[in-house]
XYZ file of C-alpha atoms in Angstrom:
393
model
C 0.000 0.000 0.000
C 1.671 3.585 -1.195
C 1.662 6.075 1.540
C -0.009 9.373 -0.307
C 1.402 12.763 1.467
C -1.493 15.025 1.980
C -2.133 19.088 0.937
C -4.922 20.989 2.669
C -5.620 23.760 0.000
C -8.839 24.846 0.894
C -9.904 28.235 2.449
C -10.233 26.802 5.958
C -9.282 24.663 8.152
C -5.718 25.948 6.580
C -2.475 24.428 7.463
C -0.754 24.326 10.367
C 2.810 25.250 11.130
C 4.690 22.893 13.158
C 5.630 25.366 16.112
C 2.098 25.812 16.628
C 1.292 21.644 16.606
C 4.126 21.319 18.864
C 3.029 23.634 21.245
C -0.122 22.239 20.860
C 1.168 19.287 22.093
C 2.469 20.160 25.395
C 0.757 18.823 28.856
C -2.399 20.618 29.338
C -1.956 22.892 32.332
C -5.284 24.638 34.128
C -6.813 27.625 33.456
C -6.842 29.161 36.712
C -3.430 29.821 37.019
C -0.739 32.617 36.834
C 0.747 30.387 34.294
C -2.443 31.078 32.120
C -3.063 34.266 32.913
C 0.192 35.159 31.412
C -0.583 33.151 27.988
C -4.466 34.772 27.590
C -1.956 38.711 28.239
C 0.427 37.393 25.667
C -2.312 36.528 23.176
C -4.189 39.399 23.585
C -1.389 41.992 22.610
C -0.384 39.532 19.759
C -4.081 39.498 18.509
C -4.375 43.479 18.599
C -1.235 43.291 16.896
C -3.030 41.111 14.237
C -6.324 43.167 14.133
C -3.979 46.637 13.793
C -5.976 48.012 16.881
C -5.783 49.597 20.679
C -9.702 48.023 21.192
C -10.007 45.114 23.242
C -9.999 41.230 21.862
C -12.217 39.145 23.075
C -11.916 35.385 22.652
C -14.340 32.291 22.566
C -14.458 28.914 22.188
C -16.106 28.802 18.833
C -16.116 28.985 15.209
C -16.354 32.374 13.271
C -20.294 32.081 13.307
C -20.325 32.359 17.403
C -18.441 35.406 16.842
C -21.136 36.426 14.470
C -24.187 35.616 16.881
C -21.822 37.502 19.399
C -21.698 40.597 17.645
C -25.985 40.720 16.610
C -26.672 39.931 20.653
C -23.842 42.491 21.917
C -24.881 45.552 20.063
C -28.619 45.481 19.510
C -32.129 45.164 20.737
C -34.828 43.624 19.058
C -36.386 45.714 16.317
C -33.471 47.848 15.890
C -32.788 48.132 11.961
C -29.784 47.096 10.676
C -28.573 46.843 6.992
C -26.932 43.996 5.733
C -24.959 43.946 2.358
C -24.770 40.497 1.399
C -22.419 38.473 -1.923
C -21.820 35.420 -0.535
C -23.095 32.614 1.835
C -21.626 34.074 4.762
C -23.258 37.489 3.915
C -26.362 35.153 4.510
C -25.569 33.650 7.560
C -25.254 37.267 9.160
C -28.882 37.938 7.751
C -29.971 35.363 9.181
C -28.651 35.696 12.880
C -29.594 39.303 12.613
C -33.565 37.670 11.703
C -33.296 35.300 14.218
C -32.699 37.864 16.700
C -35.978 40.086 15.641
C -33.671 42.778 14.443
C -35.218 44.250 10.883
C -32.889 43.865 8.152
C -32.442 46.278 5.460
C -31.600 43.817 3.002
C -28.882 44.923 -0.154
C -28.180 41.388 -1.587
C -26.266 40.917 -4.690
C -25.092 38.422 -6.689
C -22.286 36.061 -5.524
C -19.729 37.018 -8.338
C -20.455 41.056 -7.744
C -19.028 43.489 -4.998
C -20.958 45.551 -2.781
C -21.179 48.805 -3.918
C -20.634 51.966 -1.675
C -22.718 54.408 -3.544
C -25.646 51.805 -2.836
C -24.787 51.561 0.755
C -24.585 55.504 0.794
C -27.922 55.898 -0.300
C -29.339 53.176 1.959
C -28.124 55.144 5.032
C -29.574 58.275 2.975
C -32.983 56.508 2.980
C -32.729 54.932 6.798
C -31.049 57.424 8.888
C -31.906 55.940 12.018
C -30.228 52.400 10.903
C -28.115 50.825 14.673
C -25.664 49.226 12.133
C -24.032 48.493 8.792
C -22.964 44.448 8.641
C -20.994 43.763 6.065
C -18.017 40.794 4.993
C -14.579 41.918 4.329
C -13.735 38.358 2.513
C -16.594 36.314 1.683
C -15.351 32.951 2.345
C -17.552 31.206 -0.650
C -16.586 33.434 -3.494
C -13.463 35.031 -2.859
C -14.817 38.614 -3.694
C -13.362 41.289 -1.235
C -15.759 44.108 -0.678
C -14.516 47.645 0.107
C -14.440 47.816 3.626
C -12.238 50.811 4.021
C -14.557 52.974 1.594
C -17.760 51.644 3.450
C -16.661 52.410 6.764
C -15.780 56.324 5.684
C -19.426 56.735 5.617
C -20.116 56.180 9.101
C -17.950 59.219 10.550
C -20.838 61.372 11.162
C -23.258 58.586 12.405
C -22.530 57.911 16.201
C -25.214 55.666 16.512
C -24.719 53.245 13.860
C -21.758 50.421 14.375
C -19.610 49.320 11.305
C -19.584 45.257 11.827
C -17.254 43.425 9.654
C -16.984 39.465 8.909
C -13.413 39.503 8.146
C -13.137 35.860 9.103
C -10.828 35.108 5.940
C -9.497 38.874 5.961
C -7.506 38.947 9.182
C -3.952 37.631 8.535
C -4.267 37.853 4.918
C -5.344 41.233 4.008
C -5.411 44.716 4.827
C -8.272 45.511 7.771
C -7.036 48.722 9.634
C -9.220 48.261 12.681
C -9.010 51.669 14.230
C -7.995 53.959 11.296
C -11.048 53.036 8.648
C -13.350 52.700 12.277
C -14.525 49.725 12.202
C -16.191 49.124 15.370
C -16.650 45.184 15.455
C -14.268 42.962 13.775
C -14.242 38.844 13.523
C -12.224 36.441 12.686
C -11.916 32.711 13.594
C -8.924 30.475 14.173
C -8.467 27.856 10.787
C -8.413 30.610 8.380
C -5.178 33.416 8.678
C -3.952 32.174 12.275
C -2.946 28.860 11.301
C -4.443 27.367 13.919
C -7.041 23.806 14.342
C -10.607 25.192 14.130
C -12.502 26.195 17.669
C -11.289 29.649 18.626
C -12.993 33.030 18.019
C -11.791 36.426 18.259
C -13.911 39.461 17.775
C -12.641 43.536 18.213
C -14.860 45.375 20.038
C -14.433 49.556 19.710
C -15.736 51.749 22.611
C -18.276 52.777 20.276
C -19.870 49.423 20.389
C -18.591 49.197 23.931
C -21.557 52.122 24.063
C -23.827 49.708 22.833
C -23.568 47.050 24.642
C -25.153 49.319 27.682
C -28.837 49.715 25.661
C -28.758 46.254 24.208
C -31.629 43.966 25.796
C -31.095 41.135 23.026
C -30.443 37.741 25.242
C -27.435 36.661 26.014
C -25.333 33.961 28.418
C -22.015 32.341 26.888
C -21.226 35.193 24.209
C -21.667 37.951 26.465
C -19.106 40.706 25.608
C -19.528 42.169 29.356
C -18.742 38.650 30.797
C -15.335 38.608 28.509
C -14.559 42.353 29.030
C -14.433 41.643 33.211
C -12.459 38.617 32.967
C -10.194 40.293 30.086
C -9.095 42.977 32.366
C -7.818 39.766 35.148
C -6.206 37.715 32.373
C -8.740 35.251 31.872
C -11.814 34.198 30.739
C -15.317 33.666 32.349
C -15.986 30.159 31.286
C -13.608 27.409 30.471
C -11.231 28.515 27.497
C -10.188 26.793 24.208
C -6.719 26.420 26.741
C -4.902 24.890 23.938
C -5.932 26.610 20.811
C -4.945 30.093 22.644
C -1.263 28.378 23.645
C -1.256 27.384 19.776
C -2.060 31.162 19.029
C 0.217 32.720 20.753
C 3.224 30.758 18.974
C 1.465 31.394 15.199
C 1.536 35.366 16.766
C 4.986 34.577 17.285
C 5.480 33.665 13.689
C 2.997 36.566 12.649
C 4.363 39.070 14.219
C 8.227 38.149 13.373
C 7.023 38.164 9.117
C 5.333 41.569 9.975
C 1.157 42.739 9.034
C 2.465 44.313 5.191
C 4.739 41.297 4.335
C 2.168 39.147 5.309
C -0.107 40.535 3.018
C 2.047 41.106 0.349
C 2.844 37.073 0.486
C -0.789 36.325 0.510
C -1.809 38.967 -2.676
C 1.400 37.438 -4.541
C 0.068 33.791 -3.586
C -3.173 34.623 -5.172
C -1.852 36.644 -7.934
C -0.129 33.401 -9.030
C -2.946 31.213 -8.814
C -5.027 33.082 -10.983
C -2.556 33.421 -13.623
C -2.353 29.564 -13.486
C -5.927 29.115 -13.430
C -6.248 31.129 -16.309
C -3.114 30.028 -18.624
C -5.062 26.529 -19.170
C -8.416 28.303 -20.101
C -10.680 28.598 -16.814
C -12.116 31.305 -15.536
C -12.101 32.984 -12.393
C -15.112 33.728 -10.312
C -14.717 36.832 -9.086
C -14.880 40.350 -10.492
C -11.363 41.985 -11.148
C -12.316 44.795 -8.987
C -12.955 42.825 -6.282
C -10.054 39.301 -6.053
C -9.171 38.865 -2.560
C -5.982 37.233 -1.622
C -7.533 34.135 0.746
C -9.204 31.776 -2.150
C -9.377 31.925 -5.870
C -12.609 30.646 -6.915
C -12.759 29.412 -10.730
C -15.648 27.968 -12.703
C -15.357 24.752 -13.971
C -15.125 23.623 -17.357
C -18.340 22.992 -19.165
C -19.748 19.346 -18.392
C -17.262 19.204 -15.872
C -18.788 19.092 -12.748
C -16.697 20.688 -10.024
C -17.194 17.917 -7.228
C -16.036 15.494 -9.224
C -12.088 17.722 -9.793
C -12.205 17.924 -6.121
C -13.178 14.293 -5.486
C -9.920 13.355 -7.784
C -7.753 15.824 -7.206
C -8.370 14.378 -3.138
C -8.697 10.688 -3.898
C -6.074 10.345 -6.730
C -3.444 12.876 -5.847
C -3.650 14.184 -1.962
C -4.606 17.772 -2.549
C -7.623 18.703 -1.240
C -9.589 21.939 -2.339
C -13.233 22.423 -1.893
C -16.321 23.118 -4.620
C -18.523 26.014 -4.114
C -21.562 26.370 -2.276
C -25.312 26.258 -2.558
C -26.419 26.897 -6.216
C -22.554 27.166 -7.086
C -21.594 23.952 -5.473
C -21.106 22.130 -8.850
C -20.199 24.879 -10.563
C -16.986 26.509 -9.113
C -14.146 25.081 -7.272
C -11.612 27.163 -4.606
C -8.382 27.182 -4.153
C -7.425 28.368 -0.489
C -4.123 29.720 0.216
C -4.723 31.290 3.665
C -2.502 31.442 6.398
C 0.661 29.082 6.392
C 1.031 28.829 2.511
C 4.160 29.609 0.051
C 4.760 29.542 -3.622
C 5.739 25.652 -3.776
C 2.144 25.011 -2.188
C 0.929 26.641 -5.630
C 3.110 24.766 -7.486
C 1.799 21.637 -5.982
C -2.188 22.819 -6.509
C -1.904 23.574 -9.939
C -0.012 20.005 -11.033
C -2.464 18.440 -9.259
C -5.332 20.342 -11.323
C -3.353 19.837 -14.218
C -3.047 16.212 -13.633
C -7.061 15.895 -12.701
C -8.320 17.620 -15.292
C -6.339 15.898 -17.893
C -8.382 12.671 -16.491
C -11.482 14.093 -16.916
C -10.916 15.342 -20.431
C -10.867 18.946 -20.303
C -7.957 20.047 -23.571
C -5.089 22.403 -22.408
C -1.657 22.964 -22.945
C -0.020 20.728 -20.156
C 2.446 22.913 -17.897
C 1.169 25.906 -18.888
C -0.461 26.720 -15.162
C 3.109 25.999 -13.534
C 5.111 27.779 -15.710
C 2.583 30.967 -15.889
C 2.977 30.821 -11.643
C 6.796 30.580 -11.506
C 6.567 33.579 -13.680
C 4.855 35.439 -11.262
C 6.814 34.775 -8.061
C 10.112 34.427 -10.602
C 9.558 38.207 -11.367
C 8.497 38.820 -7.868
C 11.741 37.436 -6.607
C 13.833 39.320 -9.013
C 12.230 42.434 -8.129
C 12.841 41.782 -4.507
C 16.575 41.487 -5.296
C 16.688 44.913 -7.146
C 15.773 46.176 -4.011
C 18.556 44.970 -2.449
C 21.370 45.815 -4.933
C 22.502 49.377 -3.899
């Protein structure tokens, strides 16, 4: 029996670095310790750090959609009117936590392959004045399309009584998301997308703005409430029994973070992607999302015609040890996504693209063969060469 070595390319869980798994790995001490206390400090500075903010941290033992369901309970009572601009499925799942929750939701949906637009979001606020908060995703997970948080945000200056909430579960550690200086008031992220960590841990930025409205929110709450996590934040712990090893795993992939430095991260991540989609398209496919609007966490790319995508994924997994993922919902058969999130580098490309390469041939679809490697060594050839120039004085 062969032994087949294994790549997790999808855009979470993502990989994880051996420092962290060997951290991971250590005895299990107990929460309610000095010990601890001084690993939930550590992780706290690294994770403002991360988030590029002075606001507080808070973390849970969750996935990203706790923090989500955090955020909707935190900062509003029910009726308040909130607009949510949605491209994605993750743009859904926000609507509907904010509808569970009896809040009324001012609903600007769009297609999953467009971005949302801030002259529509401007005249929405035009329109609803009295609108509690704008909820919107940096990096929508299921299509790759980054919306313009930056630009949305700007219109918020004047409106103390309306929170900017962004999703940037697949944003943080990848891309730009200036917490404090675009004024975003509640940011999210989880822990198997840009923090190379195992999935189960939550972090969510909380600005003193939505500090403020926390006080008027009646919306129930036990586990996820921010208050809770505030009081035990300012002791070095946490108020119920903590993901103990995921946050000892973060602080060593802060470690690593913080050593490669917030623009060099995301200048490894935008040249990762930048690759992939000149691969993707050298051999004929298409990309998903809009060139205005390509983040640098997944490349999604339709597949072929009568070439369903599950069954690239199925081979590219089965027959050669690379796993992506197909799309979602009404796109599941039709696209396919290619994470590289988090702990990736160029040979990780290298690797994803043979392996499409290699499945596709199987299935039939006519390309040049080598043409995706070759047009990705070209980008991080010239990217590398460039990087040199810098150096020669």
């Amino acid at each position: 029996m062969s032994v087949t070595k294994r790549y997790l390319m999808t855009p979470g869980p993502t990989p994880v670095p051996a420092e962290v798994l060997l951290t991971m790995a250590r005895p299990i001490i107990h929460h309610r310790t000095a010990e601890f206390e001084a690993t939930i400090a550590e992780a706290t500075q690294g994770l403002q750090y991360i988030f590029n903010t002075q606001n507080e941290v808070l973390m849970f033992a969750s996935s990203g959609t706790g923090a989500m369901e955090s955020a909707i309970v935190n900062c509003f009572c029910a009726g308040d009117k909130v607009i949510v601009a949605r491209n994605g499925k993750f743009g859904d799942r926000e609507k509907s936590i904010a509808e569970t929750y009896g809040l009324q939701v001012i609903d600007l949906c769009y297609e999953w392959n467009e971005v949302v637009k801030v002259a529509d979001i401007k005249d929405t606020l035009a329109a609803h004045p009295d609108v509690r908060g704008l909820i919107v995703t940096q990096s929508e997970t299921s299509t790759g399309v980054l919306n313009p948080i930056k630009e949305i945000a700007a219109l918020l200056r004047d409106m103390p009584d309306t929170l900017m909430i962004v999703d940037s579960i697949t944003g943080i550690g990848a891309m730009e998301c200036a917490t404090d200086d675009w004024g975003l008031d509640v940011v999210m992220t989880g822990s198997q997308k840009g923090l190379m960590l195992p999935p189960g841990l939550a972090a969510v930025s909380v600005s003193e703005k939505a500090w403020q409205a926390t006080q008027r929110s009646t919306l129930p709450k036990f586990y996820f409430d921010w208050k809770k996590y505030r009081k035990s934040l300012q002791k070095n712990t946490t108020p119920f029994t903590p993901a103990l090893t995921l946050i000892q795993g973060l602080n060593e992939a802060l470690k690593l973070m913080q050593a490669e430095g917030r623009e060099n991260i995301i200048a490894r991540h935008s040249l990762l992607a930048e690759a992939t989609r000149k691969g993707v398209e050298a051999i004929g496919l298409q990309l998903f999302a809009p060139p205005e609007g390509r983040g640098s966490a997944v490349t999604p790319v339709w597949s072929p015609q009568g070439i369903p995508a599950g069954k690239i994924v199925k081979l590219m997994k089965e027959g050669y040890g690379v796993t992506m993922t197909n799309g979602q919902d009404d796109y599941k058969d039709r696209i396919f996504r290619i994470g590289h999130l988090g702990y990736f580098g160029m040979f990780d490309i290298i690797t994803a693209l043979t392996a499409l390469e290699m499945a596709l041939t199987s299935l039939g679809y006519d390309f040049e063969q080598g043409a995706s490697i070759s047009a990705a060594e070209t980008v991080f050839l010239q990217a590398q060469n460039e990087k040199d120039g810098e150096g020669v004085q």
